[in-house]
Amino acid sequence: MKPLFHITILSFLLLLAACATKDDDTQLVQFEGEFYQKNWAINDLNPELPSDWSPFEYLTFEIKASSTQRFYLNLYDAEGLRKLKIQPFQNAWVRASIPLVHFQKRNTKGNSLASIGKTPLPGLWVGFTDLVGSINKIDSLGVYMEFPIDNPTLAIRNVHLTMERKDSILSPVPVVDEFGQWMAAQWDGKAVSLEDLKTLWDQEDGSLPPGDFNYSKFGGYADTKANATGFFRVEKIDGKWWFVDPEGHLFFSTGTTGIRTGNEFSRIDGREYIYASLPPENLANNNANAVSSSSFYDWNLFRRYGDDWRGKWEEMTARRMDSWGLNTIANWSDKNLGQNQQKTYVATLGGWGFSAQTMGMPDVYDPDYEAAIDAAAKRQCEPLKDDPFLLGYFVGNEPPWPGREMDLIRVILEGDDTPMKSALKKYLAQGDTPERRVSFAYDTYKKFITTVNAAIKKYDPNHLNLGLRFGKNPTDEILKASADIGFDVFSLNIYGYEAYKDRLERIDKFTGLPIIIGEFHFGTPGRGLAPGLAQTLNQEERGVAYRYYVENAAAHPSLIGTHWFQWWDQPSTGRHDGENYNIGFVNITDIPYNELVEAAKTTHHRLKDIHLGNLEPTNRKAKVQ
């Protein structure tokens, strides 16, 4: 592995050489203050840039960012602002070709908010916004960053328009070491050798204390008692909602998603040259969606535990959960880990016909739809119906069409001939107004979710339906449509610094259901990793943010669970959609973030009394800058 100062010197020399050979066309920006914006006239970036960009396919440029903090790339057209989000690599020159279509219209292909909201490139990823339109009269280009940490810099050069992609990671290469760590960054605790890691692993193994949270067998509060049914249920007691565990103990669900091996892949194909070493192929999971990808996390677990690494990882995971006060294996986690009768877990269901071509809306008008749903529910739910460790079922994740109903109707009408398209055209023949178009969307949603929920209950009458895990801020219409249709709990993912009391109150008002937060997280830029959807200043502030979010959420009488996203950091070179967030309880080398762990333990000791109203939640907010 190259020493950091060698990397820094090499990058500096390459920058000087580039300036000399390209007539010094490199523009350097230093972001500072709370919000920073820099604009250039297009002729200052490249005198040959035309004002009409519509005949071209890509905006191509080379950038080097000192930080992984996202910034906005702004185009200024005579008709208005066009904006995209850019998530860059750290301390590496990359050439990126941004598809100009994303400045012109919103994406409608995808069956979740994550899949419809971004696209990966080899050296960065692009996030979409709703600020789109014509690019026929471009006069300037700009960059904008919110809450920059440590005055990060951005160098940009060779700005031009192309008809073909020219993406590449230029220098330095490789950028990822044999442990999956980012080479062009340095931090306290970075592993230099396998001996370093073995020392840290041995220290954790010998010092990890057992939990002292007074949890029951299933993770409920052992000193509480309600009616026991042998399965998890929900009950409103003295004005506050609770889960009740199979033995009748009150239960507040604290968990993390993604507790599994090999689920986050470092996209390899076409980028082999940026890795110092690659994990052996026989360690990578067989995953049809990532055929050529490998997991550094698996490789590090193999280094830690040897041939029986999966079994020993499961044992350590259970020990960590006990010690840290996490009582739930949440979404996207290893099925075997959940079903081994050690920890409470959730099940993630699928097979409902979510289509990327129709923004995640299934074709419920297909005459074979109900039979397909029945078969999917039978296959998934019947084997689990007698498992007392199963908290319940999540039905889906972040459908992208709520709030974009008119886009949904348009793509159905413009798409292939399907039973749903026929039903829509017949419906609109009786009157085509914006209101009727929206009404069709919600009628279709109700038909879908009632069909699915009835099938789940048919094959498993014992367990809770935990809902659809809506994203962003659900509209009043979706809340009204989700009442009295088979959900036992209303689930949503809230990314922010708090669980937004007004949002919870609206859910209360329109559904009357208890609420669980399916995803939230905090991260900080560095280590080649981006800060995620809610940035904090450093690792200590991640812990502060966790405490404030979870404790203040638990103070709400209807909130009965918070699930962190996710167990370990995403790969620095990006998962399948480009995300490379510092959001783990543990890092890529399986070392815990102690600042987050200790904060979470403090909060988990307090949650019962906070939810009962006997203890005030913390009022300390995290620093974001």
XYZ file of C-alpha atoms in Angstrom:
625
model
C 0.000 0.000 0.000
C 1.413 3.398 -0.951
C 2.112 5.849 1.862
C -0.247 8.808 1.929
C 2.442 11.400 1.199
C 3.427 9.516 -1.971
C -0.182 9.601 -3.133
C -0.483 13.299 -2.328
C 2.751 14.189 -4.163
C 1.758 12.100 -7.180
C -1.652 13.757 -7.359
C -0.066 17.206 -7.093
C 2.417 16.490 -9.899
C -0.358 15.145 -12.099
C -2.374 18.282 -11.466
C 0.594 20.474 -12.435
C 1.178 18.442 -15.566
C -2.450 18.667 -16.542
C -2.472 22.425 -16.084
C 0.596 22.778 -18.257
C -0.626 20.532 -21.068
C -4.175 21.903 -21.125
C -3.304 25.605 -21.103
C -4.082 25.799 -17.420
C -7.832 25.258 -17.891
C -8.239 23.752 -14.411
C -10.687 25.644 -12.222
C -10.240 25.272 -8.461
C -13.048 25.824 -5.949
C -12.761 25.889 -2.172
C -16.101 25.421 -0.422
C -16.517 27.387 2.801
C -19.202 28.801 5.077
C -22.597 27.184 5.557
C -23.464 27.329 1.855
C -21.062 27.972 -0.978
C -21.715 28.496 -4.668
C -19.393 29.139 -7.592
C -20.516 29.832 -11.156
C -18.590 30.129 -14.406
C -19.623 31.437 -17.784
C -19.374 28.472 -20.144
C -16.802 30.295 -22.261
C -14.539 30.580 -19.214
C -14.603 26.787 -18.912
C -14.189 26.117 -22.610
C -14.418 28.803 -25.328
C -15.727 26.171 -27.750
C -18.809 25.262 -25.700
C -22.025 26.168 -27.559
C -25.071 27.533 -25.781
C -27.350 24.861 -27.268
C -26.514 21.549 -25.601
C -29.535 19.639 -26.843
C -27.778 17.942 -29.822
C -25.287 16.245 -27.467
C -25.604 13.202 -25.202
C -23.109 13.915 -22.397
C -21.470 16.680 -20.413
C -17.937 15.356 -19.940
C -15.326 16.754 -17.565
C -12.518 15.751 -15.239
C -12.706 16.460 -11.510
C -10.749 15.866 -8.361
C -12.533 16.367 -5.029
C -10.723 16.469 -1.700
C -13.909 15.315 0.053
C -16.697 12.851 -0.599
C -19.297 15.471 0.294
C -21.958 15.742 -2.361
C -22.286 18.927 -4.329
C -24.860 20.175 -6.788
C -23.993 20.681 -10.435
C -26.081 23.557 -11.764
C -26.787 24.471 -15.370
C -28.244 27.875 -16.087
C -30.548 27.966 -19.086
C -32.478 31.028 -20.201
C -35.631 29.172 -19.127
C -34.392 28.285 -15.646
C -32.049 26.315 -13.395
C -31.219 22.649 -14.117
C -29.686 20.731 -11.225
C -28.098 17.356 -10.432
C -26.384 15.985 -7.316
C -22.827 14.711 -7.683
C -21.250 12.261 -5.234
C -17.507 12.238 -6.018
C -14.611 9.955 -5.215
C -12.088 11.365 -2.739
C -8.628 12.587 -3.812
C -8.761 10.972 -7.238
C -8.929 12.457 -10.700
C -11.904 10.993 -12.537
C -13.398 11.644 -15.925
C -17.176 11.655 -15.852
C -19.725 11.783 -18.641
C -23.044 13.027 -17.256
C -26.058 12.036 -19.401
C -27.646 15.325 -20.427
C -31.093 13.735 -20.389
C -31.042 13.962 -16.595
C -30.918 17.753 -16.821
C -33.890 17.704 -19.191
C -36.476 15.409 -17.622
C -37.140 13.461 -14.458
C -36.420 9.771 -14.423
C -39.444 7.472 -14.333
C -37.684 4.091 -14.516
C -37.409 2.353 -11.167
C -39.517 0.540 -8.599
C -38.155 2.312 -5.492
C -36.962 5.781 -4.553
C -33.346 4.589 -4.589
C -33.533 3.024 -8.039
C -35.445 5.902 -9.606
C -33.380 8.637 -7.981
C -29.793 8.065 -9.100
C -27.422 6.484 -11.572
C -23.872 5.188 -11.032
C -20.834 6.133 -13.100
C -17.371 4.566 -12.769
C -15.928 7.431 -10.698
C -18.967 9.028 -9.056
C -22.701 8.771 -8.918
C -25.396 11.185 -10.053
C -28.521 12.005 -8.078
C -31.581 13.398 -9.822
C -33.679 16.413 -8.857
C -36.956 17.894 -10.070
C -35.196 20.998 -11.463
C -35.170 19.918 -15.101
C -36.012 21.453 -18.462
C -34.604 22.698 -21.735
C -30.846 23.014 -22.294
C -31.030 25.069 -25.498
C -29.709 28.342 -24.087
C -27.017 27.535 -21.532
C -24.882 30.475 -20.456
C -23.206 29.261 -17.268
C -22.403 26.297 -15.074
C -21.971 26.195 -11.311
C -21.310 24.075 -8.251
C -22.980 24.390 -4.865
C -22.355 22.674 -1.506
C -24.210 22.752 1.787
C -22.346 22.627 5.127
C -18.842 21.941 3.802
C -16.535 20.357 6.379
C -12.894 21.519 6.590
C -13.131 23.720 3.489
C -13.018 20.959 0.859
C -11.729 21.685 -2.633
C -12.859 20.719 -6.102
C -10.734 20.933 -9.243
C -12.493 20.740 -12.620
C -10.977 20.716 -16.108
C -11.565 19.587 -19.707
C -15.243 20.540 -19.738
C -16.774 19.587 -23.068
C -19.792 17.972 -24.721
C -19.662 14.498 -26.216
C -21.798 11.955 -27.996
C -20.191 9.004 -26.219
C -19.287 8.085 -22.651
C -15.668 8.707 -21.681
C -15.799 7.755 -17.987
C -12.616 6.649 -16.260
C -10.729 6.807 -12.970
C -7.495 8.538 -13.998
C -5.152 8.804 -11.022
C -3.993 7.702 -8.597
C -4.691 4.033 -9.215
C -5.264 1.728 -7.520
C -7.523 3.501 -5.029
C -8.656 0.525 -2.911
C -6.251 -1.623 -0.883
C -6.403 -5.325 -0.149
C -8.695 -4.748 2.852
C -11.229 -2.686 0.896
C -9.991 0.604 2.401
C -9.583 3.818 0.420
C -5.892 4.364 -0.294
C -6.029 8.096 -1.036
C -7.103 9.013 2.497
C -5.735 8.549 5.988
C -7.492 8.237 9.340
C -6.936 7.033 12.878
C -7.326 3.269 13.048
C -6.720 2.591 9.375
C -5.297 -0.911 8.979
C -1.792 -1.028 7.567
C -1.366 -4.785 7.892
C -3.276 -7.950 8.681
C -1.481 -7.989 12.031
C -3.106 -4.617 12.829
C -6.519 -6.065 12.163
C -5.914 -9.255 14.104
C -4.892 -7.194 17.121
C -8.108 -5.169 16.975
C -10.253 -8.247 16.366
C -8.700 -10.048 19.318
C -9.235 -7.012 21.534
C -12.941 -6.921 20.716
C -13.351 -10.665 21.107
C -11.780 -10.600 24.547
C -13.484 -7.487 25.863
C -17.026 -7.480 24.397
C -19.283 -7.363 27.481
C -22.652 -9.093 27.699
C -25.697 -6.869 27.529
C -27.329 -5.469 30.658
C -30.613 -4.232 29.194
C -32.925 -6.597 31.112
C -34.322 -7.970 27.875
C -36.521 -11.029 27.698
C -35.817 -14.006 25.460
C -37.330 -12.073 22.546
C -35.903 -8.650 23.400
C -38.855 -7.226 25.321
C -38.556 -5.512 28.680
C -38.489 -8.377 31.184
C -39.939 -6.287 34.020
C -43.146 -5.474 32.087
C -46.165 -7.674 31.498
C -49.169 -7.743 29.180
C -51.220 -10.559 27.680
C -49.077 -13.184 25.977
C -50.258 -14.833 22.760
C -47.138 -16.714 21.675
C -46.472 -14.249 18.832
C -45.683 -10.570 18.504
C -48.633 -8.210 18.504
C -49.337 -4.502 19.077
C -51.372 -2.895 21.820
C -52.155 0.625 22.962
C -51.610 0.802 26.728
C -52.303 3.990 28.705
C -52.314 6.021 25.494
C -49.033 4.613 24.144
C -48.529 2.019 21.452
C -46.198 -0.923 22.052
C -45.107 -4.115 20.452
C -45.837 -6.976 22.864
C -43.484 -9.939 22.577
C -44.633 -13.597 22.548
C -44.187 -13.870 26.325
C -46.218 -10.713 26.976
C -43.375 -8.241 27.575
C -43.516 -4.712 26.178
C -41.121 -4.362 23.265
C -39.583 -1.337 21.518
C -37.841 -2.432 18.328
C -34.241 -1.224 18.011
C -32.495 -2.779 15.074
C -30.288 -2.338 12.087
C -30.817 -3.353 8.495
C -28.347 -5.203 6.332
C -26.977 -7.589 8.959
C -25.508 -10.019 6.494
C -22.383 -10.944 4.612
C -21.638 -10.161 1.002
C -24.650 -7.979 0.326
C -22.751 -4.838 -0.635
C -20.648 -5.378 -3.709
C -17.733 -3.342 -4.996
C -18.635 -3.095 -8.686
C -15.682 -4.740 -10.397
C -16.468 -5.068 -14.109
C -14.510 -2.513 -16.101
C -12.857 -1.133 -12.963
C -10.467 -3.953 -12.097
C -7.530 -1.561 -12.347
C -8.597 0.524 -9.340
C -8.214 -2.357 -6.850
C -4.830 -3.330 -5.407
C -6.178 -6.870 -4.898
C -9.513 -8.579 -5.402
C -11.233 -11.069 -3.090
C -11.094 -14.688 -4.218
C -14.104 -15.486 -6.383
C -15.184 -18.412 -4.214
C -15.837 -16.000 -1.315
C -18.301 -13.837 -3.207
C -21.997 -14.575 -2.756
C -23.874 -15.994 -5.708
C -26.038 -12.999 -6.543
C -27.663 -12.754 -9.952
C -27.675 -8.965 -9.697
C -23.934 -8.720 -9.152
C -22.413 -11.552 -11.158
C -18.931 -10.029 -11.503
C -18.737 -8.439 -8.060
C -16.949 -9.419 -4.866
C -17.204 -8.534 -1.209
C -14.218 -7.193 0.722
C -16.248 -7.605 3.901
C -16.502 -11.357 3.314
C -12.789 -11.515 2.612
C -12.009 -9.752 5.873
C -14.335 -12.092 7.773
C -12.506 -15.038 6.241
C -9.223 -13.512 7.393
C -10.668 -13.091 10.871
C -12.368 -16.448 11.370
C -10.958 -18.892 8.823
C -12.895 -21.631 7.059
C -15.914 -21.452 9.405
C -16.189 -17.699 8.971
C -19.929 -17.576 8.347
C -20.840 -19.491 11.483
C -18.410 -17.571 13.651
C -19.634 -14.286 12.181
C -23.190 -15.236 13.192
C -22.004 -15.938 16.738
C -20.181 -12.599 16.970
C -23.170 -10.764 15.515
C -25.432 -12.179 18.249
C -22.865 -11.190 20.897
C -22.636 -7.666 19.493
C -26.407 -7.248 19.413
C -26.653 -8.410 23.031
C -23.873 -6.081 24.113
C -25.131 -3.062 22.170
C -28.830 -3.395 23.031
C -30.055 -4.117 19.505
C -33.054 -6.437 19.746
C -34.143 -6.715 16.092
C -32.585 -8.052 12.909
C -34.129 -5.563 10.495
C -34.744 -5.414 6.746
C -32.310 -6.668 4.085
C -30.627 -9.012 6.582
C -29.457 -12.607 6.308
C -32.486 -14.924 6.347
C -30.592 -17.675 8.143
C -29.488 -15.246 10.822
C -33.095 -14.275 11.403
C -34.495 -17.774 11.438
C -31.967 -19.434 13.759
C -34.122 -18.792 16.836
C -31.686 -16.410 18.545
C -32.973 -12.922 17.774
C -36.209 -11.248 16.817
C -36.259 -10.512 13.093
C -38.394 -9.079 10.328
C -39.132 -10.741 7.002
C -38.989 -8.849 3.721
C -41.555 -10.048 1.218
C -41.595 -9.706 -2.556
C -43.076 -11.191 -5.686
C -45.866 -8.630 -5.895
C -45.128 -7.559 -9.472
C -43.424 -4.234 -8.767
C -42.393 -2.924 -12.180
C -39.638 -0.425 -12.923
C -41.497 0.456 -16.119
C -44.504 1.725 -14.159
C -42.722 3.372 -11.219
C -43.242 0.344 -9.001
C -46.984 0.032 -9.540
C -48.014 -3.607 -10.182
C -50.509 -4.495 -12.890
C -53.355 -5.495 -10.615
C -55.715 -5.648 -13.622
C -53.950 -8.664 -15.071
C -56.421 -11.578 -14.742
C -53.618 -13.754 -13.332
C -52.537 -11.226 -10.709
C -54.480 -12.555 -7.711
C -53.277 -16.107 -8.339
C -49.666 -14.920 -8.558
C -50.014 -13.004 -5.296
C -51.589 -15.974 -3.587
C -48.726 -18.218 -4.679
C -46.083 -15.678 -3.575
C -47.680 -15.267 -0.146
C -48.009 -19.027 0.326
C -44.379 -19.626 -0.659
C -42.992 -16.964 1.682
C -45.359 -16.840 4.651
C -46.526 -20.380 5.240
C -43.070 -21.642 6.332
C -42.781 -18.811 8.883
C -46.257 -18.782 10.381
C -45.286 -20.666 13.540
C -41.997 -18.830 14.253
C -42.324 -16.802 17.496
C -39.112 -14.861 16.725
C -40.672 -13.242 13.659
C -41.740 -9.686 14.461
C -43.686 -9.321 11.232
C -43.582 -8.702 7.494
C -42.522 -5.685 5.480
C -44.482 -5.723 2.231
C -42.266 -3.452 0.117
C -39.910 -0.508 0.172
C -40.217 3.148 -0.811
C -42.600 3.102 -3.798
C -41.570 6.096 -5.919
C -44.897 7.074 -7.457
C -46.687 8.761 -4.472
C -46.488 12.493 -5.118
C -45.774 11.790 -8.812
C -49.153 10.399 -9.768
C -49.325 12.340 -13.040
C -45.969 10.901 -14.102
C -47.255 7.426 -13.250
C -50.356 7.846 -15.412
C -48.269 9.208 -18.276
C -45.818 6.292 -18.283
C -48.689 3.799 -18.204
C -50.342 5.478 -21.184
C -47.054 5.764 -23.088
C -45.938 2.225 -22.242
C -46.665 -1.206 -23.621
C -50.207 -2.449 -24.035
C -51.107 -4.099 -20.725
C -54.288 -4.844 -18.787
C -53.487 -1.832 -16.567
C -53.184 0.441 -19.601
C -56.505 -0.828 -20.927
C -58.179 -0.267 -17.552
C -56.765 3.249 -17.378
C -57.915 4.190 -20.879
C -61.393 2.854 -20.127
C -61.470 4.845 -16.883
C -60.332 8.070 -18.555
C -62.836 7.639 -21.366
C -65.481 8.567 -18.803
C -63.668 11.813 -18.072
C -59.999 12.758 -18.297
C -59.079 15.308 -15.645
C -56.051 15.608 -13.343
C -58.261 14.636 -10.434
C -59.460 11.470 -12.147
C -55.912 10.534 -13.103
C -54.828 10.802 -9.482
C -57.919 8.874 -8.412
C -57.008 6.001 -10.728
C -53.542 5.805 -9.177
C -54.956 5.474 -5.673
C -57.696 3.067 -6.700
C -54.984 0.882 -8.214
C -52.857 1.140 -5.074
C -55.791 0.081 -2.876
C -56.521 -2.879 -5.117
C -52.870 -3.906 -4.969
C -52.332 -3.589 -1.242
C -55.626 -5.159 -0.172
C -54.923 -8.140 -2.419
C -51.414 -8.569 -1.014
C -52.375 -8.035 2.618
C -55.257 -10.492 2.406
C -52.975 -13.156 0.932
C -50.382 -12.640 3.671
C -53.002 -12.987 6.376
C -54.450 -16.061 4.659
C -51.179 -17.962 4.922
C -49.986 -16.469 8.204
C -52.692 -15.264 10.583
C -50.215 -15.102 13.465
C -47.823 -12.318 12.517
C -47.937 -8.579 12.079
C -48.108 -6.747 8.766
C -45.508 -4.000 9.197
C -46.451 -2.037 6.102
C -44.825 -0.744 2.939
C -41.922 1.352 4.281
C -42.882 4.577 2.516
C -40.155 7.096 1.768
C -39.856 10.860 2.150
C -43.000 12.584 3.460
C -46.083 10.507 2.569
C -48.919 12.550 1.094
C -52.250 12.853 2.862
C -53.734 10.817 0.021
C -51.415 7.851 0.583
C -52.031 7.991 4.331
C -55.802 7.972 3.852
C -55.527 5.157 1.318
C -53.413 3.116 3.756
C -55.937 3.117 6.597
C -58.057 0.018 7.225
C -56.508 -2.082 4.440
C -54.648 -4.690 6.469
C -51.605 -2.941 7.915
C -51.019 -3.565 11.626
C -48.190 -1.017 11.721
C -47.447 1.939 9.457
C -43.822 1.958 8.348
C -41.784 4.694 6.730
C -38.149 5.620 6.285
C -37.211 9.052 7.630
C -33.792 10.394 6.738
C -33.089 13.555 8.686
C -31.897 14.657 12.102
C -35.195 13.831 13.786
C -38.324 11.812 13.158
C -40.346 14.971 12.405
C -43.175 15.156 14.916
C -45.574 16.755 12.428
C -45.104 13.787 10.081
C -45.876 11.334 12.866
C -48.930 13.345 13.870
C -50.300 13.191 10.316
C -49.862 9.420 10.269
C -51.700 9.256 13.597
C -54.489 11.406 12.259
C -55.126 9.532 9.021
C -54.310 5.916 9.947
C -54.536 5.535 13.737
C -51.770 2.930 13.498
C -48.588 2.469 15.514
C -45.497 3.567 13.584
C -42.091 2.044 12.909
C -39.195 3.795 11.200
C -37.652 1.364 8.742
C -34.491 3.329 7.910
C -32.420 6.275 9.116
C -28.703 6.928 9.386
C -25.887 9.419 9.858
C -22.450 9.538 8.323
C -19.417 11.743 8.014
C -17.231 12.346 4.935
C -13.807 10.706 4.823
C -12.124 7.309 4.427
C -13.259 7.446 0.800
C -16.833 7.257 2.084
C -19.656 9.756 1.695
C -21.744 11.017 4.639
C -25.000 9.455 3.488
C -28.333 11.241 3.625
C -27.730 12.990 6.959
C -24.247 14.398 7.507
C -22.467 14.897 10.820
C -19.152 16.577 11.556
C -17.289 13.472 12.741
C -17.679 10.020 14.265
C -18.484 11.370 17.722
C -21.306 13.449 16.272
C -22.728 10.371 14.565
C -23.298 9.008 18.062
C -24.820 12.300 19.201
C -27.158 12.256 16.207
C -28.220 8.663 16.937
C -29.141 9.515 20.491
C -31.154 12.605 19.559
C -33.026 10.892 16.737
C -33.935 7.656 18.514
C -34.749 9.125 21.918
C -36.949 11.892 20.536
C -38.685 9.427 18.233
C -39.338 7.086 21.174
C -40.943 9.945 23.085
C -43.837 9.909 20.610
C -46.683 7.716 21.893
C -47.264 6.004 18.539
C -43.634 5.314 17.612
C -42.651 1.733 18.510
C -39.411 1.103 16.651
C -36.392 2.600 14.888
C -34.236 0.618 12.455
C -30.824 1.963 11.446
C -29.557 1.652 7.877
C -27.196 -0.272 7.898
C -24.940 -2.796 9.745
C -21.687 -2.062 7.900
C -20.325 0.657 5.635
C -21.042 0.528 1.953
C -18.006 -0.092 -0.287
C -15.925 3.003 -1.015
C -16.221 2.412 -4.760
C -20.002 2.182 -4.500
C -22.666 -0.488 -4.365
C -24.818 -1.361 -7.407
C -26.312 2.159 -7.654
C -23.143 4.004 -6.633
C -23.903 4.659 -2.956
C -20.708 4.607 -0.863
C -21.866 5.785 2.539
C -20.146 5.803 5.940
C -23.247 4.486 7.690
C -22.158 1.296 9.413
C -22.042 0.204 13.001
C -18.909 -1.561 11.755
C -16.523 -0.737 8.928
C -15.381 -2.780 5.944
C -12.722 -4.506 8.071
C -15.342 -5.547 10.677
C -14.154 -3.041 13.285
C -16.974 -1.311 15.239
C -17.348 2.451 15.313
C -17.071 2.777 19.077
C -18.427 6.328 19.198
C -21.688 5.182 17.623
C -21.825 1.940 19.601
C -21.400 3.623 22.997
C -24.000 6.283 22.175
C -26.472 3.624 21.042
C -25.962 1.617 24.238
C -26.699 4.706 26.334
C -29.891 5.354 24.421
C -31.049 1.736 24.485
C -30.811 1.751 28.290
C -33.169 4.764 28.337
C -35.784 3.853 25.735
C -38.349 2.121 27.919
C -38.614 5.028 30.338
C -38.600 7.576 27.518
C -41.489 5.831 25.772
C -43.371 5.488 29.062
C -42.947 9.216 29.610
C -40.831 8.792 32.739
C -37.655 10.226 31.216
C -36.999 13.168 28.921
C -35.120 12.467 25.682
C -31.745 14.089 25.143
C -31.818 17.629 23.754
C -28.265 17.639 22.423
C -28.225 17.896 18.640
C -25.353 16.784 16.440
C -23.008 19.194 14.722
C -23.206 18.885 10.963
C -20.227 21.130 10.167
